[in-house]
Amino acid sequence: MTLSHGPIQPGRPAPLGATPDEDGVNFAVFSRHATKVVLCLFDDEGREIENLALPEREGHIWHGYLPGLRPGQQYGYRMDGPFKPEEGHRFNPHKLLIDPYAKRLTGHPIWHDALYGYKPGDAKRDLSYSTLDSAPYMPRSVVVDPTFDWGEVARPGTPMQDTVIYEAHVKGLTAGRGDLPNPGTYLAMASDPILDHLNRLGVTAIELLPVQAFLNDRFLVDRGLTNYWGYMTYGFFAPDPRYMQGHDIAQFQQMVQRFHKAGIEVILDVVYNHTAEGSELGPTLMFRGLDNASYYRLADDRRYYIDDSGTGNSLDFENPFIIRLVMDSLRYWVEVMGVDGFRFDLCSSLGRTARGFERDGPFFRAIGQDPVLNAVKLIAEPWDIGPGGYQLGAYPSPFAEWNDKFRDDTRAFWRGDKGKVSAMAARLSGAAEFL
């Protein structure tokens, strides 16, 4: 079986990702160290039916244009390049890779030894080289047109000082309820019973625990469990498929639209400090295979990762393309998906450079000058587990922070614990030196 399209053309390096127009689809992906980038096309049954090398490279962006392709096309990448873990390179063309800019995914990885770039159980561990094809076990990226008619529904725009945030989990709040349509989904989140409940409470913003596509860790699956909380992201643009009824990402936009109509803002809990690929013993799903040495912070022995998140890896926010990826993702969720702000998991990691945490680091400077992002609600979880990671009170404007010391001292004062009057006064003063 072959697809109906014209010969691949040079295309353009921007925007990154798969961008459809009236005549076809442009593909663009970053990799500094790859020697060849292969676009893999799949039919609707998930069968890999065509491989095409992207014909052009501008700087570190590989790109190509396929006339005749349409939204709904499934695809992925295979990368040629050095497999030299001691130097930080882990290219393996036997592994199908997710597009970091994919706006929809067909599902979740199915755990199999083929997902690893090395041979699990081999005496050389991650220095060995796997030739197993991972495509049968990987979700495919999907070309989409995310255009949505928002009508006349406006963003609530509640000032921060008047904001009342309700933290919620899409499944936890809605599953098992017979009075909701499609319980456990985005559509159920913004159903009338939920909206009525939040309005009665006086809630002005709902903060959703992670809804960007996330991994069910293998150690959980092996025990018959699942990743409930969602803090293992591998799709920075794609709504997690498990919360969808069908495949249309417009369900997320419809949810946001209904929240806005009810006067409630939508804040996303986002995880950009690390990815679901874990340590050197983790799977090869996207960044590790696209360009491991560029996407991740590596130790002096470049076989290993700097791990300030406690999950095996940390993204490299000194790399301009990482900042571009995250900024593009944030703007997409604001401008296209309609959200009103973000709570950044382990936000100290986003401010790390080779010198440690920097409150004016590259990522924070990028946020500060961005006319889209500095106008929405930005909330830092002000720590990670790395050296000097606890940075409560150190984040630059326009960031707010979750303040655990305020929470703890307020709770103790309310309980009547002794010696908490001065601590409570310090918390209420809001002075950074007391935080």
JSON list of N, CA and C in Angstrom, two decimals, residues 265-299:
[
{"chain": "A", "resi": 265, "resn": "GLU", "atom": "N", "xyz": [-11.21, 30.33, 34.83]},
{"chain": "A", "resi": 265, "resn": "GLU", "atom": "CA", "xyz": [-9.98, 30.19, 34.06]},
{"chain": "A", "resi": 265, "resn": "GLU", "atom": "C", "xyz": [-9.44, 28.76, 34.16]},
{"chain": "A", "resi": 266, "resn": "VAL", "atom": "N", "xyz": [-8.57, 28.39, 33.20]},
{"chain": "A", "resi": 266, "resn": "VAL", "atom": "CA", "xyz": [-7.96, 27.06, 33.17]},
{"chain": "A", "resi": 266, "resn": "VAL", "atom": "C", "xyz": [-6.45, 27.20, 33.28]},
{"chain": "A", "resi": 267, "resn": "ILE", "atom": "N", "xyz": [-5.87, 26.61, 34.31]},
{"chain": "A", "resi": 267, "resn": "ILE", "atom": "CA", "xyz": [-4.43, 26.59, 34.53]},
{"chain": "A", "resi": 267, "resn": "ILE", "atom": "C", "xyz": [-3.95, 25.16, 34.41]},
{"chain": "A", "resi": 268, "resn": "LEU", "atom": "N", "xyz": [-2.84, 24.94, 33.71]},
{"chain": "A", "resi": 268, "resn": "LEU", "atom": "CA", "xyz": [-2.30, 23.60, 33.53]},
{"chain": "A", "resi": 268, "resn": "LEU", "atom": "C", "xyz": [-1.08, 23.39, 34.42]},
{"chain": "A", "resi": 269, "resn": "ASP", "atom": "N", "xyz": [-1.04, 22.25, 35.07]},
{"chain": "A", "resi": 269, "resn": "ASP", "atom": "CA", "xyz": [0.16, 21.79, 35.78]},
{"chain": "A", "resi": 269, "resn": "ASP", "atom": "C", "xyz": [1.06, 21.15, 34.72]},
{"chain": "A", "resi": 270, "resn": "VAL", "atom": "N", "xyz": [2.22, 21.77, 34.45]},
{"chain": "A", "resi": 270, "resn": "VAL", "atom": "CA", "xyz": [3.07, 21.32, 33.34]},
{"chain": "A", "resi": 270, "resn": "VAL", "atom": "C", "xyz": [4.42, 20.84, 33.85]},
{"chain": "A", "resi": 271, "resn": "VAL", "atom": "N", "xyz": [4.97, 19.85, 33.14]},
{"chain": "A", "resi": 271, "resn": "VAL", "atom": "CA", "xyz": [6.21, 19.20, 33.55]},
{"chain": "A", "resi": 271, "resn": "VAL", "atom": "C", "xyz": [7.23, 19.34, 32.42]},
{"chain": "A", "resi": 272, "resn": "TYR", "atom": "N", "xyz": [8.07, 20.38, 32.52]},
{"chain": "A", "resi": 272, "resn": "TYR", "atom": "CA", "xyz": [9.11, 20.60, 31.53]},
{"chain": "A", "resi": 272, "resn": "TYR", "atom": "C", "xyz": [10.51, 20.35, 32.11]},
{"chain": "A", "resi": 273, "resn": "ASN", "atom": "N", "xyz": [10.59, 20.02, 33.38]},
{"chain": "A", "resi": 273, "resn": "ASN", "atom": "CA", "xyz": [11.91, 19.85, 34.00]},
{"chain": "A", "resi": 273, "resn": "ASN", "atom": "C", "xyz": [12.57, 18.54, 33.59]},
{"chain": "A", "resi": 274, "resn": "HIS", "atom": "N", "xyz": [11.78, 17.53, 33.26]},
{"chain": "A", "resi": 274, "resn": "HIS", "atom": "CA", "xyz": [12.32, 16.24, 32.83]},
{"chain": "A", "resi": 274, "resn": "HIS", "atom": "C", "xyz": [11.34, 15.62, 31.86]},
{"chain": "A", "resi": 275, "resn": "THR", "atom": "N", "xyz": [11.69, 14.46, 31.30]},
{"chain": "A", "resi": 275, "resn": "THR", "atom": "CA", "xyz": [10.79, 13.75, 30.41]},
{"chain": "A", "resi": 275, "resn": "THR", "atom": "C", "xyz": [10.62, 12.31, 30.85]},
{"chain": "A", "resi": 276, "resn": "ALA", "atom": "N", "xyz": [9.75, 11.59, 30.17]},
{"chain": "A", "resi": 276, "resn": "ALA", "atom": "CA", "xyz": [9.42, 10.21, 30.51]},
{"chain": "A", "resi": 276, "resn": "ALA", "atom": "C", "xyz": [10.51, 9.22, 30.12]},
{"chain": "A", "resi": 277, "resn": "GLU", "atom": "N", "xyz": [11.60, 9.68, 29.49]},
{"chain": "A", "resi": 277, "resn": "GLU", "atom": "CA", "xyz": [12.63, 8.74, 29.05]},
{"chain": "A", "resi": 277, "resn": "GLU", "atom": "C", "xyz": [13.57, 8.28, 30.18]},
{"chain": "A", "resi": 278, "resn": "GLY", "atom": "N", "xyz": [13.53, 8.95, 31.32]},
{"chain": "A", "resi": 278, "resn": "GLY", "atom": "CA", "xyz": [14.29, 8.49, 32.48]},
{"chain": "A", "resi": 278, "resn": "GLY", "atom": "C", "xyz": [15.79, 8.55, 32.29]},
{"chain": "A", "resi": 279, "resn": "SER", "atom": "N", "xyz": [16.50, 7.68, 33.01]},
{"chain": "A", "resi": 279, "resn": "SER", "atom": "CA", "xyz": [17.96, 7.65, 33.01]},
{"chain": "A", "resi": 279, "resn": "SER", "atom": "C", "xyz": [18.49, 6.95, 31.76]},
{"chain": "A", "resi": 280, "resn": "GLU", "atom": "N", "xyz": [19.80, 6.67, 31.76]},
{"chain": "A", "resi": 280, "resn": "GLU", "atom": "CA", "xyz": [20.41, 5.97, 30.63]},
{"chain": "A", "resi": 280, "resn": "GLU", "atom": "C", "xyz": [19.82, 4.58, 30.43]},
{"chain": "A", "resi": 281, "resn": "LEU", "atom": "N", "xyz": [19.09, 4.07, 31.42]},
{"chain": "A", "resi": 281, "resn": "LEU", "atom": "CA", "xyz": [18.46, 2.76, 31.31]},
{"chain": "A", "resi": 281, "resn": "LEU", "atom": "C", "xyz": [16.99, 2.86, 30.91]},
{"chain": "A", "resi": 282, "resn": "GLY", "atom": "N", "xyz": [16.54, 4.06, 30.57]},
{"chain": "A", "resi": 282, "resn": "GLY", "atom": "CA", "xyz": [15.16, 4.25, 30.17]},
{"chain": "A", "resi": 282, "resn": "GLY", "atom": "C", "xyz": [14.93, 3.99, 28.69]},
{"chain": "A", "resi": 283, "resn": "PRO", "atom": "N", "xyz": [13.69, 4.12, 28.23]},
{"chain": "A", "resi": 283, "resn": "PRO", "atom": "CA", "xyz": [13.35, 3.86, 26.83]},
{"chain": "A", "resi": 283, "resn": "PRO", "atom": "C", "xyz": [13.77, 5.00, 25.92]},
{"chain": "A", "resi": 284, "resn": "THR", "atom": "N", "xyz": [13.79, 4.73, 24.62]},
{"chain": "A", "resi": 284, "resn": "THR", "atom": "CA", "xyz": [14.04, 5.74, 23.60]},
{"chain": "A", "resi": 284, "resn": "THR", "atom": "C", "xyz": [12.73, 6.03, 22.91]},
{"chain": "A", "resi": 285, "resn": "LEU", "atom": "N", "xyz": [12.13, 7.17, 23.27]},
{"chain": "A", "resi": 285, "resn": "LEU", "atom": "CA", "xyz": [10.80, 7.53, 22.78]},
{"chain": "A", "resi": 285, "resn": "LEU", "atom": "C", "xyz": [10.81, 8.76, 21.88]},
{"chain": "A", "resi": 286, "resn": "MET", "atom": "N", "xyz": [11.66, 9.73, 22.21]},
{"chain": "A", "resi": 286, "resn": "MET", "atom": "CA", "xyz": [11.70, 10.97, 21.43]},
{"chain": "A", "resi": 286, "resn": "MET", "atom": "C", "xyz": [13.07, 11.63, 21.56]},
{"chain": "A", "resi": 287, "resn": "PHE", "atom": "N", "xyz": [13.30, 12.45, 22.61]},
{"chain": "A", "resi": 287, "resn": "PHE", "atom": "CA", "xyz": [14.50, 13.28, 22.69]},
{"chain": "A", "resi": 287, "resn": "PHE", "atom": "C", "xyz": [15.79, 12.47, 22.70]},
{"chain": "A", "resi": 288, "resn": "ARG", "atom": "N", "xyz": [15.80, 11.34, 23.39]},
{"chain": "A", "resi": 288, "resn": "ARG", "atom": "CA", "xyz": [17.02, 10.52, 23.45]},
{"chain": "A", "resi": 288, "resn": "ARG", "atom": "C", "xyz": [17.44, 10.09, 22.05]},
{"chain": "A", "resi": 289, "resn": "GLY", "atom": "N", "xyz": [16.48, 9.74, 21.21]},
{"chain": "A", "resi": 289, "resn": "GLY", "atom": "CA", "xyz": [16.80, 9.31, 19.87]},
{"chain": "A", "resi": 289, "resn": "GLY", "atom": "C", "xyz": [16.96, 10.43, 18.88]},
{"chain": "A", "resi": 290, "resn": "LEU", "atom": "N", "xyz": [16.32, 11.58, 19.15]},
{"chain": "A", "resi": 290, "resn": "LEU", "atom": "CA", "xyz": [16.42, 12.72, 18.25]},
{"chain": "A", "resi": 290, "resn": "LEU", "atom": "C", "xyz": [17.78, 13.40, 18.35]},
{"chain": "A", "resi": 291, "resn": "ASP", "atom": "N", "xyz": [18.28, 13.56, 19.57]},
{"chain": "A", "resi": 291, "resn": "ASP", "atom": "CA", "xyz": [19.60, 14.17, 19.79]},
{"chain": "A", "resi": 291, "resn": "ASP", "atom": "C", "xyz": [19.84, 14.25, 21.28]},
{"chain": "A", "resi": 292, "resn": "ASN", "atom": "N", "xyz": [20.22, 13.15, 21.87]},
{"chain": "A", "resi": 292, "resn": "ASN", "atom": "CA", "xyz": [20.38, 13.04, 23.31]},
{"chain": "A", "resi": 292, "resn": "ASN", "atom": "C", "xyz": [21.29, 14.12, 23.88]},
{"chain": "A", "resi": 293, "resn": "ALA", "atom": "N", "xyz": [22.40, 14.39, 23.21]},
{"chain": "A", "resi": 293, "resn": "ALA", "atom": "CA", "xyz": [23.40, 15.32, 23.73]},
{"chain": "A", "resi": 293, "resn": "ALA", "atom": "C", "xyz": [22.93, 16.76, 23.69]},
{"chain": "A", "resi": 294, "resn": "SER", "atom": "N", "xyz": [21.90, 17.06, 22.90]},
{"chain": "A", "resi": 294, "resn": "SER", "atom": "CA", "xyz": [21.39, 18.42, 22.82]},
{"chain": "A", "resi": 294, "resn": "SER", "atom": "C", "xyz": [20.21, 18.67, 23.75]},
{"chain": "A", "resi": 295, "resn": "TYR", "atom": "N", "xyz": [19.35, 17.69, 23.91]},
{"chain": "A", "resi": 295, "resn": "TYR", "atom": "CA", "xyz": [18.14, 17.89, 24.69]},
{"chain": "A", "resi": 295, "resn": "TYR", "atom": "C", "xyz": [18.36, 17.80, 26.19]},
{"chain": "A", "resi": 296, "resn": "TYR", "atom": "N", "xyz": [19.31, 16.97, 26.63]},
{"chain": "A", "resi": 296, "resn": "TYR", "atom": "CA", "xyz": [19.45, 16.70, 28.06]},
{"chain": "A", "resi": 296, "resn": "TYR", "atom": "C", "xyz": [20.72, 17.29, 28.64]},
{"chain": "A", "resi": 297, "resn": "ARG", "atom": "N", "xyz": [20.68, 17.59, 29.95]},
{"chain": "A", "resi": 297, "resn": "ARG", "atom": "CA", "xyz": [21.88, 17.96, 30.69]},
{"chain": "A", "resi": 297, "resn": "ARG", "atom": "C", "xyz": [22.63, 16.68, 31.03]},
{"chain": "A", "resi": 298, "resn": "LEU", "atom": "N", "xyz": [23.88, 16.60, 30.58]},
{"chain": "A", "resi": 298, "resn": "LEU", "atom": "CA", "xyz": [24.67, 15.40, 30.78]},
{"chain": "A", "resi": 298, "resn": "LEU", "atom": "C", "xyz": [25.78, 15.66, 31.79]},
{"chain": "A", "resi": 299, "resn": "ALA", "atom": "N", "xyz": [26.17, 14.60, 32.49]},
{"chain": "A", "resi": 299, "resn": "ALA", "atom": "CA", "xyz": [27.24, 14.70, 33.48]},
{"chain": "A", "resi": 299, "resn": "ALA", "atom": "C", "xyz": [28.59, 14.80, 32.79]}
]
